[in-house]
Short mmCIF file of C-alpha atoms in Angstrom, two decimals:
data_model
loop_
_atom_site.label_atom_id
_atom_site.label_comp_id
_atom_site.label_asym_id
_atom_site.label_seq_id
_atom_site.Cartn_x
_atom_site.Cartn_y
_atom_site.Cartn_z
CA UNK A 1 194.34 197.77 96.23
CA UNK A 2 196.69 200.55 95.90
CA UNK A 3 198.92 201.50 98.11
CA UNK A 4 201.21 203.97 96.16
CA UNK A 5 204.15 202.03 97.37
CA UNK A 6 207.13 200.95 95.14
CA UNK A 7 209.04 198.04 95.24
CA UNK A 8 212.62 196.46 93.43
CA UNK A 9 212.72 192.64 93.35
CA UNK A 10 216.37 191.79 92.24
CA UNK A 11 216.20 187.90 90.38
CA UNK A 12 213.73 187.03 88.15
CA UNK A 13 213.63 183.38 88.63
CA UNK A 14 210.63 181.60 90.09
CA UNK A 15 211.09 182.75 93.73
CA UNK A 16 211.64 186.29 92.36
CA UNK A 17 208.63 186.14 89.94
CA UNK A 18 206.44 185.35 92.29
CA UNK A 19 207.31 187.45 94.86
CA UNK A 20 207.01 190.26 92.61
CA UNK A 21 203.95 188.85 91.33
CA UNK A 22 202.19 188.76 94.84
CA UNK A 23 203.85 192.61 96.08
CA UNK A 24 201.49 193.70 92.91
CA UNK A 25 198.55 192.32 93.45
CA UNK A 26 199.23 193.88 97.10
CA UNK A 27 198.98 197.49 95.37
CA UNK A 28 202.84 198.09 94.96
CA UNK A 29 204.65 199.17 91.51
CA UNK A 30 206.96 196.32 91.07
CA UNK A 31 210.25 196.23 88.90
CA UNK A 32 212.31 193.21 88.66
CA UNK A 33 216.04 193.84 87.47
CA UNK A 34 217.70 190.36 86.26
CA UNK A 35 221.40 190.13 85.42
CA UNK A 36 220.91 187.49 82.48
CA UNK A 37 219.42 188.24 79.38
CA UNK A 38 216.12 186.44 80.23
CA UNK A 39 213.85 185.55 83.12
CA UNK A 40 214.25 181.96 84.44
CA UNK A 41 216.56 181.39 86.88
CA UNK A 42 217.25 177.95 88.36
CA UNK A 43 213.99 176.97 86.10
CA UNK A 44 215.71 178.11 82.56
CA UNK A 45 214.42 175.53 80.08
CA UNK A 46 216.70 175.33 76.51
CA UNK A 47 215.58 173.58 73.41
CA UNK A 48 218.63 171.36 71.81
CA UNK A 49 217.18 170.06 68.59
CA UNK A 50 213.65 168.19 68.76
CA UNK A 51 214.49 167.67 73.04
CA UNK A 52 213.26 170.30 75.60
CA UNK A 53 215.50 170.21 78.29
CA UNK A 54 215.02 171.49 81.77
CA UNK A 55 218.59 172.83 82.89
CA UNK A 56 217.74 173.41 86.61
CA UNK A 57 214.63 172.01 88.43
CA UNK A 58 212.54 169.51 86.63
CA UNK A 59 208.95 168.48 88.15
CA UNK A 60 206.80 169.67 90.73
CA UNK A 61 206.15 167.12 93.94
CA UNK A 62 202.26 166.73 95.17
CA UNK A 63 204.26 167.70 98.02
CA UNK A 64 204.44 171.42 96.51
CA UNK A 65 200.82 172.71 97.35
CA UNK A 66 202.06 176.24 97.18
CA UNK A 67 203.46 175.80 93.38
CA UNK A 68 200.52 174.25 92.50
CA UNK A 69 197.95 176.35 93.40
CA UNK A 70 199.58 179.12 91.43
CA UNK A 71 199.96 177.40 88.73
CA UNK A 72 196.32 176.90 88.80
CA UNK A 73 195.87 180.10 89.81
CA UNK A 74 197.88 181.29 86.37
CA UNK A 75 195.96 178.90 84.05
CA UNK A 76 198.58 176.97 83.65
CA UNK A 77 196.94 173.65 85.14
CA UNK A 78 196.63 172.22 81.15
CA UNK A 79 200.61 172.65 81.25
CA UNK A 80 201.51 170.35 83.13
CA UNK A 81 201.74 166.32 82.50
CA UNK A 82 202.43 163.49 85.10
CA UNK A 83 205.83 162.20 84.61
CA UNK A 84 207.57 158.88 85.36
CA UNK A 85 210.73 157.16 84.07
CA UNK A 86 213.80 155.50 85.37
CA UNK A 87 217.23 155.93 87.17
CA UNK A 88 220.45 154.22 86.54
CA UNK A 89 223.42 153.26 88.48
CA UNK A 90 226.35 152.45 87.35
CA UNK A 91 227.86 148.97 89.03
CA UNK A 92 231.04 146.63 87.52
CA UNK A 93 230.84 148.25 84.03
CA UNK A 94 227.30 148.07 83.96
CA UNK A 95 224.35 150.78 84.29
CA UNK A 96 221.70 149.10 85.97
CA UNK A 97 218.05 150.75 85.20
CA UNK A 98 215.26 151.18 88.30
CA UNK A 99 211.52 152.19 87.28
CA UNK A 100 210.70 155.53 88.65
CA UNK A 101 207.05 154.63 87.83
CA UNK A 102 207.05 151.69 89.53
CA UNK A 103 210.35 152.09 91.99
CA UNK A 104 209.39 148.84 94.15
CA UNK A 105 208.75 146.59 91.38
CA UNK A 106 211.77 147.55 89.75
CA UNK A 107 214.02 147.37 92.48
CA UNK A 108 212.81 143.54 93.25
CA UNK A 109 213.71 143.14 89.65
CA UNK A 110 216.79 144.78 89.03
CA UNK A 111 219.92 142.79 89.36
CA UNK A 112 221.88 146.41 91.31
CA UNK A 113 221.43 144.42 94.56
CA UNK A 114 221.33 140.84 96.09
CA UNK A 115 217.95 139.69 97.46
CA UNK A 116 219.45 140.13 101.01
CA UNK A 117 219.73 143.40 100.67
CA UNK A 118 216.67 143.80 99.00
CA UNK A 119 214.95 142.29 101.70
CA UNK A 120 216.63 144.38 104.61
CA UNK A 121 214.83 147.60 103.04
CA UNK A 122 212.10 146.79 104.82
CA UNK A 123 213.74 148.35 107.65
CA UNK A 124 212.84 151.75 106.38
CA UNK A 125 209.76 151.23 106.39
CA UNK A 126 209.10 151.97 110.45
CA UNK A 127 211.61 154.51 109.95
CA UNK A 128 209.30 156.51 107.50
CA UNK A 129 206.02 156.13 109.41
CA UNK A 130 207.85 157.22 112.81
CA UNK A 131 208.85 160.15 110.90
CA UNK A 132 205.65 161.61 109.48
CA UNK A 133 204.79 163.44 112.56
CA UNK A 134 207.98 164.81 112.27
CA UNK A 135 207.53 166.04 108.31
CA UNK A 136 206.60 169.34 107.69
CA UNK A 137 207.51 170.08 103.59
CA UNK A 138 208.47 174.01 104.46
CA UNK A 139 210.29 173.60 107.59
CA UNK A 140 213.30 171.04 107.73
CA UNK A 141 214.10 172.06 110.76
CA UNK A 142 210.78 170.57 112.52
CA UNK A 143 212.62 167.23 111.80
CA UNK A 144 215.50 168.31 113.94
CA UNK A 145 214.69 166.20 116.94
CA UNK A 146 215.92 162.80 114.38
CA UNK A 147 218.84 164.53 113.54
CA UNK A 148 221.17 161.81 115.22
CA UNK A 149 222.98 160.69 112.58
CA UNK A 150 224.61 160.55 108.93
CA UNK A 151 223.07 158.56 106.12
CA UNK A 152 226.33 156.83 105.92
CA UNK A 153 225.43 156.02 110.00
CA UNK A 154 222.33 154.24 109.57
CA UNK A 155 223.16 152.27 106.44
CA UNK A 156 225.85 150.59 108.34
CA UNK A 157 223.83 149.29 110.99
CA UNK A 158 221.27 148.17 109.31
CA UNK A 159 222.01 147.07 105.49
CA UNK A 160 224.95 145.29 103.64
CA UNK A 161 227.47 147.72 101.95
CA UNK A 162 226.04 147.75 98.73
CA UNK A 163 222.63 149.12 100.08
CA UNK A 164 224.79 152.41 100.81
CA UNK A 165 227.40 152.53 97.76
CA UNK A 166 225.06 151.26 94.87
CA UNK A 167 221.55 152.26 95.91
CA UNK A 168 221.24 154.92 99.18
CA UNK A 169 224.25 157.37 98.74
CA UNK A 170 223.78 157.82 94.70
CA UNK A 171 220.08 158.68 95.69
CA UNK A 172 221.11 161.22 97.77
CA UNK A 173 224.07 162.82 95.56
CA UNK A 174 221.64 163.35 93.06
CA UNK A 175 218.93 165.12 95.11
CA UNK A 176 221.44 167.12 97.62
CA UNK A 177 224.51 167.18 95.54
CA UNK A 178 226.53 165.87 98.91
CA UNK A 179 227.30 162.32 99.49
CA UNK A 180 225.74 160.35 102.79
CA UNK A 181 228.55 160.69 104.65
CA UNK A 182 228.05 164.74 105.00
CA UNK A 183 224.36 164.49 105.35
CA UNK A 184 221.56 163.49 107.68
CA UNK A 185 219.47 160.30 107.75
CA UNK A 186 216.80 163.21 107.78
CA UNK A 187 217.34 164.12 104.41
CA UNK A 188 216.49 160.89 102.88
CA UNK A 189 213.47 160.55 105.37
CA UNK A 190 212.33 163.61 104.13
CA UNK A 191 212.88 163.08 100.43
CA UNK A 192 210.84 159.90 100.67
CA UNK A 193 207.98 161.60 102.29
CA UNK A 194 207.87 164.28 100.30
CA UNK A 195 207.57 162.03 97.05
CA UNK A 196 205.13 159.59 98.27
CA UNK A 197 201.89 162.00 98.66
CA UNK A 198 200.73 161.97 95.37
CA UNK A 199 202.16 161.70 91.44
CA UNK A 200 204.94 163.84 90.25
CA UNK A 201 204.70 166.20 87.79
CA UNK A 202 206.24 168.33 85.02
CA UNK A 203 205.54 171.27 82.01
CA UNK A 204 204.97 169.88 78.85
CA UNK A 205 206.89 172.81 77.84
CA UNK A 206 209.58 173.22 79.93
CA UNK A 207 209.28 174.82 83.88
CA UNK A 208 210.31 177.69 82.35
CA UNK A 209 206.81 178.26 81.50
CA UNK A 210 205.88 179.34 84.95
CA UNK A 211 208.49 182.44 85.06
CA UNK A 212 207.69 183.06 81.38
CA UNK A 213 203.81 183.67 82.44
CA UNK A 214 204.91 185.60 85.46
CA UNK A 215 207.45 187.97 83.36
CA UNK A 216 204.22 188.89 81.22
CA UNK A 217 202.28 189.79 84.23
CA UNK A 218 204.85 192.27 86.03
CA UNK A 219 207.56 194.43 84.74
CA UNK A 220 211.03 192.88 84.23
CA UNK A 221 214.24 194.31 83.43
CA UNK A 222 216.90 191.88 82.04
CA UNK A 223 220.64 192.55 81.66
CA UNK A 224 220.45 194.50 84.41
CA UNK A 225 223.28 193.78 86.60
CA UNK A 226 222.76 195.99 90.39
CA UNK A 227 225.74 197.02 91.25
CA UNK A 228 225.11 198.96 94.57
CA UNK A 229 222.35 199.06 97.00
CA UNK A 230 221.95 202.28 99.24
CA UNK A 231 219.27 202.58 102.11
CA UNK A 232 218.14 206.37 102.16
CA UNK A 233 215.69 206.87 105.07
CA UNK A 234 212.41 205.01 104.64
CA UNK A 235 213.29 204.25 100.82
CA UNK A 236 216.26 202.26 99.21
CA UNK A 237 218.19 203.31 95.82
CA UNK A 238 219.47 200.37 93.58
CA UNK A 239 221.87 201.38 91.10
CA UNK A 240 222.15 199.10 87.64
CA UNK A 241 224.44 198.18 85.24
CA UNK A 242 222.69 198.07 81.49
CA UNK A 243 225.35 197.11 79.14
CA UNK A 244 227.89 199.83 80.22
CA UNK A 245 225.22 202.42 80.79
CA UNK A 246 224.71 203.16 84.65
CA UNK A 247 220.96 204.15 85.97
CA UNK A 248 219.74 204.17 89.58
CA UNK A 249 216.13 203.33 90.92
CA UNK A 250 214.23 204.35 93.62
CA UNK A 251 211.84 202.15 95.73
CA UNK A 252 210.18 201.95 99.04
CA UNK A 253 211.44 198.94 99.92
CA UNK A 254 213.85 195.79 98.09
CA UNK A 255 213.98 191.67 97.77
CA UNK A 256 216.35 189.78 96.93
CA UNK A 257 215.49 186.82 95.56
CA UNK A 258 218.83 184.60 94.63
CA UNK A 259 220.02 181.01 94.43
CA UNK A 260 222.66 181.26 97.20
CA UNK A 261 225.98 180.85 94.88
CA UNK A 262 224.91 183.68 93.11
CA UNK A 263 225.69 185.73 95.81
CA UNK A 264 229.38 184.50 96.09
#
């Protein structure tokens, strides 16, 4: 298809890759202008020594159907690797260990909580199959009807204390970087969900190997910082910063694909 259009996708991590991957295959001339010197984004992987480290998102949900498929579409199926391990939380000096591979198991076996309160999980349990009908992975909001109350809320009528402070609220700092008592119940329904449709996996090389396939597909520009955006009629100019040197591109129309704090 060619549609003799032009189009400027400003971030080049994996939500700007792929956008500019799909306005291509749509028939428009694509350029994607990233501010850091490579493509990446919030899936930059860095090697320190022998260890490959992922510094932003990690592993890809069976929840992610979208991801998947084009990362089967790219060839990149062989990449990937199902991928386990464990979580600790810290409690009275200690750092108690939980099996990620096996999280029931090792919660019955790890000493982070009494068998009361072990026990009194079970009361999530008609929690999570009331909320399936409510759990759509792309749309949050569809769960807005059992938006009635904080994490922090719920654990205190149902569990012990340490259910919350030792096992609940650290699960959800981790995942939403907020602590229970600024979040919804929802979240954690929805985390839960999400996580038990299928295994979880990760690139063998990094998740940097996704954008690094994409940047070879379409045309990326990095270190190039836009500094201005001006809408001219039907078209939009972009004008970039290269390392002190100033040029300005055309296009028919512009995305902006950034993590959120970028654009503070």
């Amino acid at each position: 298809m060619n549609n003799n259009k032009s189009a400027i996708v400003v971030g080049a991590g994996v939500g700007g890759m792929t956008a500019a991957y799909r306005l291509q295959q749509a028939g428009f001339k694509v350029t994607v202008l990233e501010k850091l010197p490579y493509p990446a984004g919030r899936t930059r992987t860095v090697k320190v020594g022998d260890c490959t480290i992922d510094a932003g998102a990690t592993v890809l949900l069976s929840a992610y159907d979208q991801a998947l498929a084009l990362v089967e579409e790219l060839g990149l199926s062989n990449e990937l690797e199902v991928v386990g391990g464990n979580f600790a939380v810290p409690r009275d000096g200690k750092m108690h260990i939980v099996s990620l591979d096996h999280p029931v198991i090792g919660l019955l076996k790890t000493p982070l909580l009494n068998w009361k309160s072990k026990l009194s999980l079970v009361k999530l349990l008609p929690e999570l199959v009331s909320f399936r009908k409510y759990f759509n992975f792309y749309d949050l909001g569809a769960a807005a009807g059992r938006d009635k109350e904080t994490l922090q809320q719920f654990c205190r009528r149902n569990f012990a204390p340490e259910v919350y402070e030792y096992f609940l609220n650290p699960m959800i700092k981790f995942l939403y970087i907020h602590s229970g008592d600024k979040g919804s119940m929802v979240e954690l329904l929805w985390w839960m969900n999400a996580t038990g449709l299928g295994s979880t996996k990760s690139f063998k090389k990094g998740t940097s190997t996704l954008t690094s396939k994409l940047a070879e597909l379409v045309d990326v520009q990095c270190n190039a910082e836009v500094v201005e955006v001006i809408k001219e009629g039907n078209s939009v100019r972009v004008v970039v910063n290269n390392g002190g040197s100033t040029q300005t591109l055309t296009a028919d129309c512009l995305t902006v694909r950034l993590f959120p704090m970028a654009l503070t």
